[in-house]
Amino acid sequence: LYKPTGYIADTGDTDDDGTFSFGGLYPGHYYLMVRGDDFFDELYDDIPCEGVSCEATNGTPIQVPLTGTVDGIDIVVDQYGRITGTAVGADSGEPVSTRINVHGLNGDAVGWAHSYQGSYDIGGLADDQFLLWAEMLNEGAYLPQLYDQISCWQHLENGCPVLDGTAVSTSYNTNTEGIDFVLEPAGTISGTVVDAVDGFPTAATVTAIRDDDAWIRYGSVDVNADGVYTVAGLTPGTYTGLALSLIPI
């Protein structure tokens, strides 16, 4: 809520049902601006207001009397576009927690969201087209993928080639649903490490080496107390050996 001078008189959040109120106002006229992450900024009464050039005093003044309540100051906002979908494992059909990245058609990143419990929701999008990909996080159990079902693990060293993906169209006031990912599981190599003399487990770090002698991302793991190791998150390919680094005890 703004004073006639353009300075802020008060701020507040809407309730869950969208209602709002301001109290303790001196008589006079005021201007109202609505801001949010998921919709366009707007001045009362139905006046679009975007960017740094937005001036509160360009809105329709609201006259407040000495006593009484001014009601019916309602605003209908236009929402940005949004994309929603799911990420599940191709091997199990179970939800996968991963990161969904959004890029413009020029390849520039414009946003991202985590697929908590397999579902993701990305808002604040323009009326445009976008490219999405699911990222391989940490020692991920699943391989990265471009939408729509386009494998991109072959390019991990430089990131997924987002321009090879299938574009997703968005519109204002619309939720583009069903942009789903079915992710292929990453590979694993497991085994045990024991002392050749006494057969007891040995403290060590194991690293998988691919056939091109490149050190593989997510390819190292420490042996546990029982001498067992599992190198997870491996991309498909031939692994010609394992590098073993003993840990002094």
Tab-separated table of N, CA and C in Angstrom, residues 127-222:
chain	number	residue	atom	x	y	z
A	127	ASP	N	5.674	-16.851	-21.550
A	127	ASP	CA	4.910	-17.485	-22.626
A	127	ASP	C	5.912	-17.802	-23.739
A	128	ASP	N	6.450	-19.051	-23.714
A	128	ASP	CA	7.606	-19.353	-24.567
A	128	ASP	C	7.785	-20.860	-24.661
A	129	GLN	N	8.944	-21.286	-25.104
A	129	GLN	CA	9.317	-22.691	-25.147
A	129	GLN	C	10.602	-22.894	-24.355
A	130	PHE	N	10.709	-24.074	-23.721
A	130	PHE	CA	11.848	-24.345	-22.847
A	130	PHE	C	12.340	-25.775	-23.045
A	131	LEU	N	13.603	-25.980	-22.652
A	131	LEU	CA	14.247	-27.288	-22.717
A	131	LEU	C	14.581	-27.739	-21.304
A	132	LEU	N	14.286	-29.002	-20.978
A	132	LEU	CA	14.475	-29.507	-19.625
A	132	LEU	C	15.397	-30.718	-19.632
A	133	TRP	N	16.125	-30.883	-18.514
A	133	TRP	CA	16.885	-32.120	-18.330
A	133	TRP	C	16.991	-32.455	-16.847
A	134	ALA	N	17.026	-33.751	-16.569
A	134	ALA	CA	17.158	-34.261	-15.209
A	134	ALA	C	18.627	-34.521	-14.932
A	135	GLU	N	19.111	-33.952	-13.845
A	135	GLU	CA	20.537	-33.995	-13.532
A	135	GLU	C	20.874	-35.190	-12.647
A	136	MET	N	22.089	-35.690	-12.816
A	136	MET	CA	22.625	-36.757	-11.972
A	136	MET	C	23.264	-36.108	-10.756
A	137	LEU	N	22.672	-36.298	-9.580
A	137	LEU	CA	23.152	-35.629	-8.376
A	137	LEU	C	24.025	-36.543	-7.529
A	138	ASN	N	25.108	-35.948	-6.984
A	138	ASN	CA	25.990	-36.676	-6.061
A	138	ASN	C	26.357	-38.036	-6.643
A	139	GLU	N	26.238	-39.094	-5.851
A	139	GLU	CA	26.507	-40.436	-6.369
A	139	GLU	C	25.175	-41.009	-6.837
A	140	GLY	N	24.609	-40.376	-7.869
A	140	GLY	CA	23.251	-40.684	-8.297
A	140	GLY	C	23.077	-42.116	-8.740
A	141	ALA	N	21.903	-42.656	-8.416
A	141	ALA	CA	21.570	-44.009	-8.832
A	141	ALA	C	21.008	-44.042	-10.241
A	142	TYR	N	20.745	-42.831	-10.812
A	142	TYR	CA	20.148	-42.774	-12.144
A	142	TYR	C	20.931	-41.836	-13.046
A	143	LEU	N	20.856	-42.107	-14.345
A	143	LEU	CA	21.608	-41.341	-15.333
A	143	LEU	C	20.858	-40.072	-15.734
A	144	PRO	N	21.590	-39.010	-16.095
A	144	PRO	CA	20.939	-37.777	-16.538
A	144	PRO	C	20.199	-38.006	-17.853
A	145	GLN	N	19.202	-37.136	-18.081
A	145	GLN	CA	18.357	-37.339	-19.255
A	145	GLN	C	17.734	-36.024	-19.707
A	146	LEU	N	17.727	-35.791	-21.006
A	146	LEU	CA	17.004	-34.672	-21.595
A	146	LEU	C	15.546	-35.060	-21.809
A	147	TYR	N	14.665	-34.079	-21.701
A	147	TYR	CA	13.286	-34.339	-22.100
A	147	TYR	C	13.207	-34.283	-23.620
A	148	ASP	N	12.626	-35.259	-24.283
A	148	ASP	CA	11.712	-36.287	-23.839
A	148	ASP	C	12.390	-37.633	-24.040
A	149	GLN	N	12.842	-38.260	-22.923
A	149	GLN	CA	13.490	-39.573	-22.947
A	149	GLN	C	14.712	-39.608	-23.863
A	150	ILE	N	15.552	-38.564	-23.765
A	150	ILE	CA	16.763	-38.491	-24.581
A	150	ILE	C	17.977	-38.628	-23.665
A	151	SER	N	18.710	-39.707	-23.822
A	151	SER	CA	19.874	-39.961	-22.980
A	151	SER	C	20.960	-38.920	-23.231
A	152	CYS	N	21.617	-38.478	-22.146
A	152	CYS	CA	22.723	-37.517	-22.341
A	152	CYS	C	23.899	-37.817	-21.420
A	153	TRP	N	23.991	-39.045	-20.883
A	153	TRP	CA	25.101	-39.382	-19.993
A	153	TRP	C	26.434	-39.386	-20.741
A	154	GLN	N	26.378	-39.515	-22.088
A	154	GLN	CA	27.615	-39.546	-22.876
A	154	GLN	C	28.369	-38.219	-22.814
A	155	HIS	N	27.711	-37.155	-22.329
A	155	HIS	CA	28.308	-35.822	-22.354
A	155	HIS	C	28.522	-35.259	-20.951
A	156	LEU	N	28.677	-36.131	-19.965
A	156	LEU	CA	28.776	-35.661	-18.584
A	156	LEU	C	29.921	-34.678	-18.372
A	157	GLU	N	31.031	-34.881	-19.107
A	157	GLU	CA	32.191	-34.016	-18.882
A	157	GLU	C	31.864	-32.551	-19.167
A	158	ASN	N	30.975	-32.300	-20.134
A	158	ASN	CA	30.647	-30.935	-20.523
A	158	ASN	C	29.195	-30.566	-20.219
A	159	GLY	N	28.467	-31.451	-19.557
A	159	GLY	CA	27.057	-31.200	-19.282
A	159	GLY	C	26.185	-31.668	-20.438
A	160	CYS	N	24.907	-31.872	-20.147
A	160	CYS	CA	23.993	-32.335	-21.187
A	160	CYS	C	23.839	-31.282	-22.292
A	161	PRO	N	23.841	-31.699	-23.556
A	161	PRO	CA	23.630	-30.749	-24.666
A	161	PRO	C	22.154	-30.366	-24.740
A	162	VAL	N	21.782	-29.353	-24.016
A	162	VAL	CA	20.350	-29.044	-23.823
A	162	VAL	C	19.644	-28.750	-25.140
A	163	LEU	N	20.350	-28.247	-26.144
A	163	LEU	CA	19.708	-27.901	-27.409
A	163	LEU	C	19.231	-29.133	-28.169
A	164	ASP	N	19.658	-30.327	-27.745
A	164	ASP	CA	19.207	-31.567	-28.382
A	164	ASP	C	17.882	-32.059	-27.807
A	165	GLY	N	17.372	-31.378	-26.778
A	165	GLY	CA	16.142	-31.823	-26.134
A	165	GLY	C	14.895	-31.443	-26.913
A	166	THR	N	13.758	-31.934	-26.445
A	166	THR	CA	12.452	-31.620	-27.035
A	166	THR	C	11.862	-30.423	-26.302
A	167	ALA	N	11.486	-29.383	-27.035
A	167	ALA	CA	10.985	-28.154	-26.427
A	167	ALA	C	9.605	-28.364	-25.804
A	168	VAL	N	9.395	-27.679	-24.684
A	168	VAL	CA	8.119	-27.698	-23.974
A	168	VAL	C	7.533	-26.289	-24.019
A	169	SER	N	6.311	-26.156	-24.487
A	169	SER	CA	5.663	-24.854	-24.604
A	169	SER	C	4.931	-24.495	-23.320
A	170	THR	N	5.000	-23.224	-22.944
A	170	THR	CA	4.273	-22.722	-21.779
A	170	THR	C	3.451	-21.507	-22.184
A	171	SER	N	2.407	-21.234	-21.403
A	171	SER	CA	1.542	-20.078	-21.629
A	171	SER	C	1.200	-19.449	-20.295
A	172	TYR	N	0.947	-18.154	-20.303
A	172	TYR	CA	0.517	-17.474	-19.090
A	172	TYR	C	-0.824	-18.054	-18.624
A	173	ASN	N	-0.982	-18.109	-17.295
A	173	ASN	CA	-2.204	-18.626	-16.667
A	173	ASN	C	-2.452	-20.104	-16.970
A	174	THR	N	-1.375	-20.820	-17.354
A	174	THR	CA	-1.523	-22.230	-17.714
A	174	THR	C	-0.438	-23.068	-17.048
A	175	ASN	N	-0.832	-24.244	-16.557
A	175	ASN	CA	0.118	-25.215	-16.022
A	175	ASN	C	0.334	-26.297	-17.070
A	176	THR	N	1.548	-26.367	-17.619
A	176	THR	CA	1.880	-27.412	-18.578
A	176	THR	C	2.235	-28.673	-17.796
A	177	GLU	N	1.331	-29.637	-17.798
A	177	GLU	CA	1.467	-30.827	-16.957
A	177	GLU	C	2.019	-32.011	-17.741
A	178	GLY	N	2.410	-33.027	-16.987
A	178	GLY	CA	2.793	-34.296	-17.593
A	178	GLY	C	4.145	-34.303	-18.274
A	179	ILE	N	5.033	-33.364	-17.901
A	179	ILE	CA	6.394	-33.370	-18.459
A	179	ILE	C	7.232	-34.285	-17.577
A	180	ASP	N	7.138	-35.574	-17.856
A	180	ASP	CA	7.663	-36.610	-16.964
A	180	ASP	C	8.988	-37.186	-17.468
A	181	PHE	N	9.774	-37.664	-16.511
A	181	PHE	CA	11.052	-38.314	-16.798
A	181	PHE	C	11.023	-39.742	-16.268
A	182	VAL	N	11.428	-40.689	-17.109
A	182	VAL	CA	11.628	-42.085	-16.692
A	182	VAL	C	13.126	-42.343	-16.823
A	183	LEU	N	13.817	-42.369	-15.691
A	183	LEU	CA	15.282	-42.352	-15.682
A	183	LEU	C	15.876	-43.754	-15.640
A	184	GLU	N	16.905	-43.964	-16.464
A	184	GLU	CA	17.602	-45.246	-16.496
A	184	GLU	C	18.589	-45.331	-15.335
A	185	PRO	N	18.674	-46.493	-14.694
A	185	PRO	CA	19.601	-46.636	-13.562
A	185	PRO	C	21.059	-46.576	-13.999
A	186	ALA	N	21.888	-45.988	-13.162
A	186	ALA	CA	23.332	-45.979	-13.395
A	186	ALA	C	23.906	-47.338	-12.994
A	187	GLY	N	25.135	-47.603	-13.436
A	187	GLY	CA	25.772	-48.878	-13.134
A	187	GLY	C	26.511	-48.883	-11.814
A	188	THR	N	26.822	-50.067	-11.323
A	188	THR	CA	27.599	-50.235	-10.096
A	188	THR	C	28.628	-51.350	-10.283
A	189	ILE	N	29.733	-51.225	-9.575
A	189	ILE	CA	30.723	-52.302	-9.464
A	189	ILE	C	30.977	-52.516	-7.982
A	190	SER	N	30.916	-53.759	-7.538
A	190	SER	CA	31.103	-54.032	-6.110
A	190	SER	C	32.013	-55.231	-5.917
A	191	GLY	N	32.544	-55.340	-4.718
A	191	GLY	CA	33.426	-56.459	-4.393
A	191	GLY	C	33.980	-56.305	-2.990
A	192	THR	N	35.049	-57.020	-2.695
A	192	THR	CA	35.687	-56.951	-1.382
A	192	THR	C	37.189	-56.722	-1.539
A	193	VAL	N	37.788	-56.171	-0.502
A	193	VAL	CA	39.238	-55.970	-0.456
A	193	VAL	C	39.738	-56.582	0.847
A	194	VAL	N	40.637	-57.565	0.735
A	194	VAL	CA	41.179	-58.207	1.929
A	194	VAL	C	42.706	-58.287	1.815
A	195	ASP	N	43.334	-58.455	2.951
A	195	ASP	CA	44.786	-58.598	3.011
A	195	ASP	C	45.174	-59.979	2.468
A	196	ALA	N	46.155	-60.007	1.558
A	196	ALA	CA	46.577	-61.274	0.940
A	196	ALA	C	47.214	-62.221	1.940
A	197	VAL	N	47.729	-61.694	3.065
A	197	VAL	CA	48.420	-62.527	4.035
A	197	VAL	C	47.452	-63.178	5.007
A	198	ASP	N	46.601	-62.339	5.639
A	198	ASP	CA	45.739	-62.893	6.682
A	198	ASP	C	44.263	-62.958	6.288
A	199	GLY	N	43.906	-62.409	5.149
A	199	GLY	CA	42.526	-62.493	4.688
A	199	GLY	C	41.570	-61.538	5.372
A	200	PHE	N	42.087	-60.638	6.220
A	200	PHE	CA	41.220	-59.688	6.911
A	200	PHE	C	40.934	-58.474	6.006
A	201	PRO	N	39.771	-57.803	6.234
A	201	PRO	CA	39.451	-56.596	5.458
A	201	PRO	C	40.551	-55.552	5.577
A	202	THR	N	40.789	-54.815	4.496
A	202	THR	CA	41.837	-53.806	4.449
A	202	THR	C	41.240	-52.438	4.122
A	203	ALA	N	41.650	-51.425	4.891
A	203	ALA	CA	41.175	-50.067	4.629
A	203	ALA	C	41.752	-49.582	3.302
A	204	ALA	N	40.867	-49.129	2.381
A	204	ALA	CA	41.330	-48.709	1.062
A	204	ALA	C	40.261	-47.864	0.387
A	205	THR	N	40.654	-47.190	-0.693
A	205	THR	CA	39.735	-46.479	-1.572
A	205	THR	C	39.810	-47.125	-2.941
A	206	VAL	N	38.654	-47.423	-3.524
A	206	VAL	CA	38.591	-48.069	-4.829
A	206	VAL	C	38.034	-47.076	-5.844
A	207	THR	N	38.697	-46.962	-7.011
A	207	THR	CA	38.242	-46.072	-8.082
A	207	THR	C	38.132	-46.859	-9.378
A	208	ALA	N	36.974	-46.746	-10.039
A	208	ALA	CA	36.786	-47.429	-11.321
A	208	ALA	C	37.449	-46.642	-12.436
A	209	ILE	N	38.080	-47.360	-13.382
A	209	ILE	CA	38.749	-46.742	-14.531
A	209	ILE	C	38.088	-47.248	-15.812
A	210	ARG	N	37.634	-46.325	-16.646
A	210	ARG	CA	36.948	-46.695	-17.874
A	210	ARG	C	37.965	-47.105	-18.941
A	211	ASP	N	37.456	-47.670	-20.051
A	211	ASP	CA	38.359	-48.208	-21.067
A	211	ASP	C	39.174	-47.141	-21.793
A	212	ASP	N	38.772	-45.844	-21.661
A	212	ASP	CA	39.573	-44.799	-22.286
A	212	ASP	C	40.558	-44.188	-21.290
A	213	ASP	N	40.734	-44.864	-20.138
A	213	ASP	CA	41.661	-44.443	-19.090
A	213	ASP	C	41.262	-43.121	-18.438
A	214	ALA	N	40.031	-42.724	-18.622
A	214	ALA	CA	39.549	-41.489	-17.977
A	214	ALA	C	39.049	-41.815	-16.579
A	215	TRP	N	39.378	-40.961	-15.629
A	215	TRP	CA	38.838	-41.152	-14.285
A	215	TRP	C	37.363	-40.779	-14.315
A	216	ILE	N	36.534	-41.664	-13.811
A	216	ILE	CA	35.091	-41.506	-13.962
A	216	ILE	C	34.501	-40.685	-12.830
A	217	ARG	N	33.646	-39.770	-13.183
A	217	ARG	CA	32.914	-38.978	-12.198
A	217	ARG	C	32.111	-39.924	-11.311
A	218	TYR	N	32.127	-39.655	-10.000
A	218	TYR	CA	31.447	-40.496	-9.023
A	218	TYR	C	32.050	-41.899	-8.988
A	219	GLY	N	33.338	-42.042	-9.341
A	219	GLY	CA	33.914	-43.366	-9.482
A	219	GLY	C	34.730	-43.864	-8.323
A	220	SER	N	34.780	-43.137	-7.177
A	220	SER	CA	35.616	-43.565	-6.063
A	220	SER	C	34.770	-43.800	-4.819
A	221	VAL	N	35.199	-44.771	-4.019
A	221	VAL	CA	34.483	-45.063	-2.783
A	221	VAL	C	35.441	-45.724	-1.803
A	222	ASP	N	35.238	-45.496	-0.514
A	222	ASP	CA	36.039	-46.159	0.513
A	222	ASP	C	35.467	-47.536	0.813
